[in-house]
JSON list of C-alpha atoms in Angstrom, two decimals:
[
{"chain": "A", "resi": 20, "resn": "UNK", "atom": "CA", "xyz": [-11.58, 0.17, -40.36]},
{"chain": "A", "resi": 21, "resn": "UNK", "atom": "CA", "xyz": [-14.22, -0.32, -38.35]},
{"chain": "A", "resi": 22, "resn": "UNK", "atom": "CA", "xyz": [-17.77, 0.77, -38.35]},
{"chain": "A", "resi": 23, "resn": "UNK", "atom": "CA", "xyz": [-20.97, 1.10, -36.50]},
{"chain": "A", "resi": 24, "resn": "UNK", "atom": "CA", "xyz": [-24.26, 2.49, -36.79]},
{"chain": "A", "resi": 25, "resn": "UNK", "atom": "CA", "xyz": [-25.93, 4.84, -33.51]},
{"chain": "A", "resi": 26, "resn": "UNK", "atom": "CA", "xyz": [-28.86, 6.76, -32.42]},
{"chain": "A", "resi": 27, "resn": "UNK", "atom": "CA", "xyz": [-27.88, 10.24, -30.44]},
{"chain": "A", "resi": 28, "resn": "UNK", "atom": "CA", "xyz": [-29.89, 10.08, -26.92]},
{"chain": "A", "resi": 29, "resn": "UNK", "atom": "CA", "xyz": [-28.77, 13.00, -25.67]},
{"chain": "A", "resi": 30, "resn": "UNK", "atom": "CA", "xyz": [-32.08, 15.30, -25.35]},
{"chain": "A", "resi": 31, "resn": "UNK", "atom": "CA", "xyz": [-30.75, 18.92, -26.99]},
{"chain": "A", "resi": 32, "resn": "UNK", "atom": "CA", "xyz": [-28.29, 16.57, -29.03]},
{"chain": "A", "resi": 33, "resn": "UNK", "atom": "CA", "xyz": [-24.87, 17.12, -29.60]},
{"chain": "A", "resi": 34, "resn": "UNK", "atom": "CA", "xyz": [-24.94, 20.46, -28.12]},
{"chain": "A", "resi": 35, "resn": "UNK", "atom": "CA", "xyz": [-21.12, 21.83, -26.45]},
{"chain": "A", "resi": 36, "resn": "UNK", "atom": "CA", "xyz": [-21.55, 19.49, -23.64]},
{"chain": "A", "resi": 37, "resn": "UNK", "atom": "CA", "xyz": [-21.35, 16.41, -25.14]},
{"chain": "A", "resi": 38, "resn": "UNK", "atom": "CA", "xyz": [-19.34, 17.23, -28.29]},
{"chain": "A", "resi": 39, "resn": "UNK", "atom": "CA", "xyz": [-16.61, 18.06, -25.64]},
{"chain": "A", "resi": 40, "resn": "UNK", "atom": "CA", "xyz": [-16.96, 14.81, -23.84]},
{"chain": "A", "resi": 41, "resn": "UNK", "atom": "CA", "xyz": [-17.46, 12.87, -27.08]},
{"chain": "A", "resi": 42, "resn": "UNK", "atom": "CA", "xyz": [-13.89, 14.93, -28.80]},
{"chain": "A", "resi": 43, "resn": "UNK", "atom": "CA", "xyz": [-12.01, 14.57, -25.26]},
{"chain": "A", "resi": 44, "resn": "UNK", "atom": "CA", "xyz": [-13.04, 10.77, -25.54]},
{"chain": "A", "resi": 45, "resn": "UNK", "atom": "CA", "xyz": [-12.16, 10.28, -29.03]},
{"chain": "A", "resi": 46, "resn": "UNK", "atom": "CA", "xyz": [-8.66, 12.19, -28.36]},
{"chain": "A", "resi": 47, "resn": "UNK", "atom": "CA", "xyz": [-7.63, 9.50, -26.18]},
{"chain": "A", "resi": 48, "resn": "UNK", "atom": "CA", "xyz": [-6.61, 7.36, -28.94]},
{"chain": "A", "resi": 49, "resn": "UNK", "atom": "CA", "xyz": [-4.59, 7.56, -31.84]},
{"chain": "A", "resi": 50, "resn": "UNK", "atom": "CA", "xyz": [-6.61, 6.16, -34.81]},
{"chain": "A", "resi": 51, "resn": "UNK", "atom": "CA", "xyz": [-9.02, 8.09, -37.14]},
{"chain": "A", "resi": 52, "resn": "UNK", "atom": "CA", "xyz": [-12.45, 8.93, -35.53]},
{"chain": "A", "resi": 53, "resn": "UNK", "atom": "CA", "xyz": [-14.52, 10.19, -37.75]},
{"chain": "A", "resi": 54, "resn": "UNK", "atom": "CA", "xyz": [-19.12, 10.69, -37.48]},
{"chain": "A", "resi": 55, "resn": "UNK", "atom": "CA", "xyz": [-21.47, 10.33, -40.67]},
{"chain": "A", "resi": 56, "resn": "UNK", "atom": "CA", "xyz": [-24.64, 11.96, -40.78]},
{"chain": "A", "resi": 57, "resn": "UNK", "atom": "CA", "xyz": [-26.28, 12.57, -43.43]},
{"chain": "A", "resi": 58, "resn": "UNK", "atom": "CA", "xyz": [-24.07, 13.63, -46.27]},
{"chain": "A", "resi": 59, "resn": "UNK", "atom": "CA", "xyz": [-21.97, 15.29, -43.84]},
{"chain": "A", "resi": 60, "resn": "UNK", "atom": "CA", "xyz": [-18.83, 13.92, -42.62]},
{"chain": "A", "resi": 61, "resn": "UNK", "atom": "CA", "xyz": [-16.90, 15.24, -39.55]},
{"chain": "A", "resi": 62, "resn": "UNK", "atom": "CA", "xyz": [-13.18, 14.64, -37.40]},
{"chain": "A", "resi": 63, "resn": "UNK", "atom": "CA", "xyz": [-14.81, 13.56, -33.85]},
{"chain": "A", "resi": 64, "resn": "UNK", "atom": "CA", "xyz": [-11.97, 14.86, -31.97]},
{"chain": "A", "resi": 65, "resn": "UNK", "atom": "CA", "xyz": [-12.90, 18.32, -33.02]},
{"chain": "A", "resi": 66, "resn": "UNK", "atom": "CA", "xyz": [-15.43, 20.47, -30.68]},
{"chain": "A", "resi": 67, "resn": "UNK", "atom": "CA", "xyz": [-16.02, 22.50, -33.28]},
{"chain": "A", "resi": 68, "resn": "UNK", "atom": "CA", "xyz": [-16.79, 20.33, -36.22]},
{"chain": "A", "resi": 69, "resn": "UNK", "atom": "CA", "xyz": [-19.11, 18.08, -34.09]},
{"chain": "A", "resi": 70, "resn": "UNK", "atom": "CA", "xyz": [-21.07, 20.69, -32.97]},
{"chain": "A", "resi": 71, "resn": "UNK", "atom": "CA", "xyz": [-21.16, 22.30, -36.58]},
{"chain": "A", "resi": 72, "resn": "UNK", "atom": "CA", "xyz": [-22.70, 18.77, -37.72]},
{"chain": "A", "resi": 73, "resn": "UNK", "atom": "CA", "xyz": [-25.87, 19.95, -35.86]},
{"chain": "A", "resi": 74, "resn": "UNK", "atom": "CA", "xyz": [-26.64, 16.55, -34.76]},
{"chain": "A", "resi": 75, "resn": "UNK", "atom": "CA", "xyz": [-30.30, 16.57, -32.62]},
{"chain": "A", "resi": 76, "resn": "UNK", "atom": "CA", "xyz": [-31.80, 13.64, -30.43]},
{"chain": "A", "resi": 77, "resn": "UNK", "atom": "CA", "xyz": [-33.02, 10.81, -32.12]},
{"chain": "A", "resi": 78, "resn": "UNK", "atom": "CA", "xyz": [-30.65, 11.27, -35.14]},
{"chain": "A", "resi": 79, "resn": "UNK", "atom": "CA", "xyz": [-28.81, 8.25, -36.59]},
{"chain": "A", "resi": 80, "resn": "UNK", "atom": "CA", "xyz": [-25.10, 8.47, -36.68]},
{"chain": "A", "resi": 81, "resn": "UNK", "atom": "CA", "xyz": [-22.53, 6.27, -38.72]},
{"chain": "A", "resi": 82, "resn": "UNK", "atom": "CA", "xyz": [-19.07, 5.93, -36.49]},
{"chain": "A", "resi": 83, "resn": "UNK", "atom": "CA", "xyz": [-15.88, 5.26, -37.95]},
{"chain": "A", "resi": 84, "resn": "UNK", "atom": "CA", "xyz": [-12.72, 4.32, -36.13]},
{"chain": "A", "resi": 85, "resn": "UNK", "atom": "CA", "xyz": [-9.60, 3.37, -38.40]},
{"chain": "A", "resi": 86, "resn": "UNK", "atom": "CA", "xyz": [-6.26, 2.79, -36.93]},
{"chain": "A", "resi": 87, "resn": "UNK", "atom": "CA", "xyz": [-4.47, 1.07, -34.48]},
{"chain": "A", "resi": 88, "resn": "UNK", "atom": "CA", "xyz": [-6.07, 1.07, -31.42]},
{"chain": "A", "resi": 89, "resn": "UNK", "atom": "CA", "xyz": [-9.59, 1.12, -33.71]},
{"chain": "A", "resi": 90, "resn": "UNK", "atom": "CA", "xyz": [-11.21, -1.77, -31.83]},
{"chain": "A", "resi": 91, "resn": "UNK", "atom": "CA", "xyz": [-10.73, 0.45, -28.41]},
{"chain": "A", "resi": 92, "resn": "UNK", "atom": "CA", "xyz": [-11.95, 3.27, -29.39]},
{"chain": "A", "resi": 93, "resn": "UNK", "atom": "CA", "xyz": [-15.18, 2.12, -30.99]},
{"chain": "A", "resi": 94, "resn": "UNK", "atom": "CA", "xyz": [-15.63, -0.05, -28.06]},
{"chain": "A", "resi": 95, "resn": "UNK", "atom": "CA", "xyz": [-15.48, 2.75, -25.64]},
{"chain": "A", "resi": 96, "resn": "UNK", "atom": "CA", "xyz": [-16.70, 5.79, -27.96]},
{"chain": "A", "resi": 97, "resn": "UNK", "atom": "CA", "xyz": [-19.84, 3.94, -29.00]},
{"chain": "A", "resi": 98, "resn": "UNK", "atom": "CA", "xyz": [-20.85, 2.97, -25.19]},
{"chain": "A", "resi": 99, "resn": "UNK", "atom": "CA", "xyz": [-20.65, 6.29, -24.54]},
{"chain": "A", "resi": 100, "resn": "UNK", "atom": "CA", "xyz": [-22.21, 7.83, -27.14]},
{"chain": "A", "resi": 101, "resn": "UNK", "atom": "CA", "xyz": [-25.40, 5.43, -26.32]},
{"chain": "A", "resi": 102, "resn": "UNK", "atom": "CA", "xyz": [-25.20, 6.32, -22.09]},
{"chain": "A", "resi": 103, "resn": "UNK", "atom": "CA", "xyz": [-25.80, 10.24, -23.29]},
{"chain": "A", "resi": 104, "resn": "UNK", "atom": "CA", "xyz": [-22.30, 11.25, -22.88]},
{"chain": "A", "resi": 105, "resn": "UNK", "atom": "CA", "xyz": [-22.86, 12.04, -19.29]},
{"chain": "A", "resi": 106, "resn": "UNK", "atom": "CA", "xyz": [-26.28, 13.84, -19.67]},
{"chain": "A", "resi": 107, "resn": "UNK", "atom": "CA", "xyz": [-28.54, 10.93, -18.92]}
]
């Protein structure tokens, strides 16, 4: 299991835009991705539950990737999640 701590860029947050590029990224591999904030815990590769998280600009995130590809997937989901997920 890996782990790694993140600050959300993204100006309006995780708002539908991004949760769909960060859940369409995450889907791409086949360990556990999951996003602490807070007390709240949520599946990344879900639209819905990222954007339910309410997660706003400047925010600090906690990512989790456990599996087999984990080192992959925090590799690429972290860079991405620090460019803006395409909104920057």
């Amino acid at each position: 299991m890996l782990s790694k701590t993140l600050t959300v860029v993204n100006p309006s947050g995780l708002h539908l835009r991004p949760a769909g590029v960060l859940s369409q990224t995450a889907m791409k591999f086949k360990c556990d991705v999951i996003i602490e904030c807070g007390e709240k815990r949520v599946i990344a590769k879900s639209v819905l539950n990222v954007m339910a998280a309410g997660i706003k600009c400047g925010t600090e995130i906690n990512l989790i990737c456990d599996g087999e590809d984990e080192a992959d997937a925090m590799d690429t989901i972290s860079k991405a999640i620090e460019s803006g997920l395409g909104e920057m």
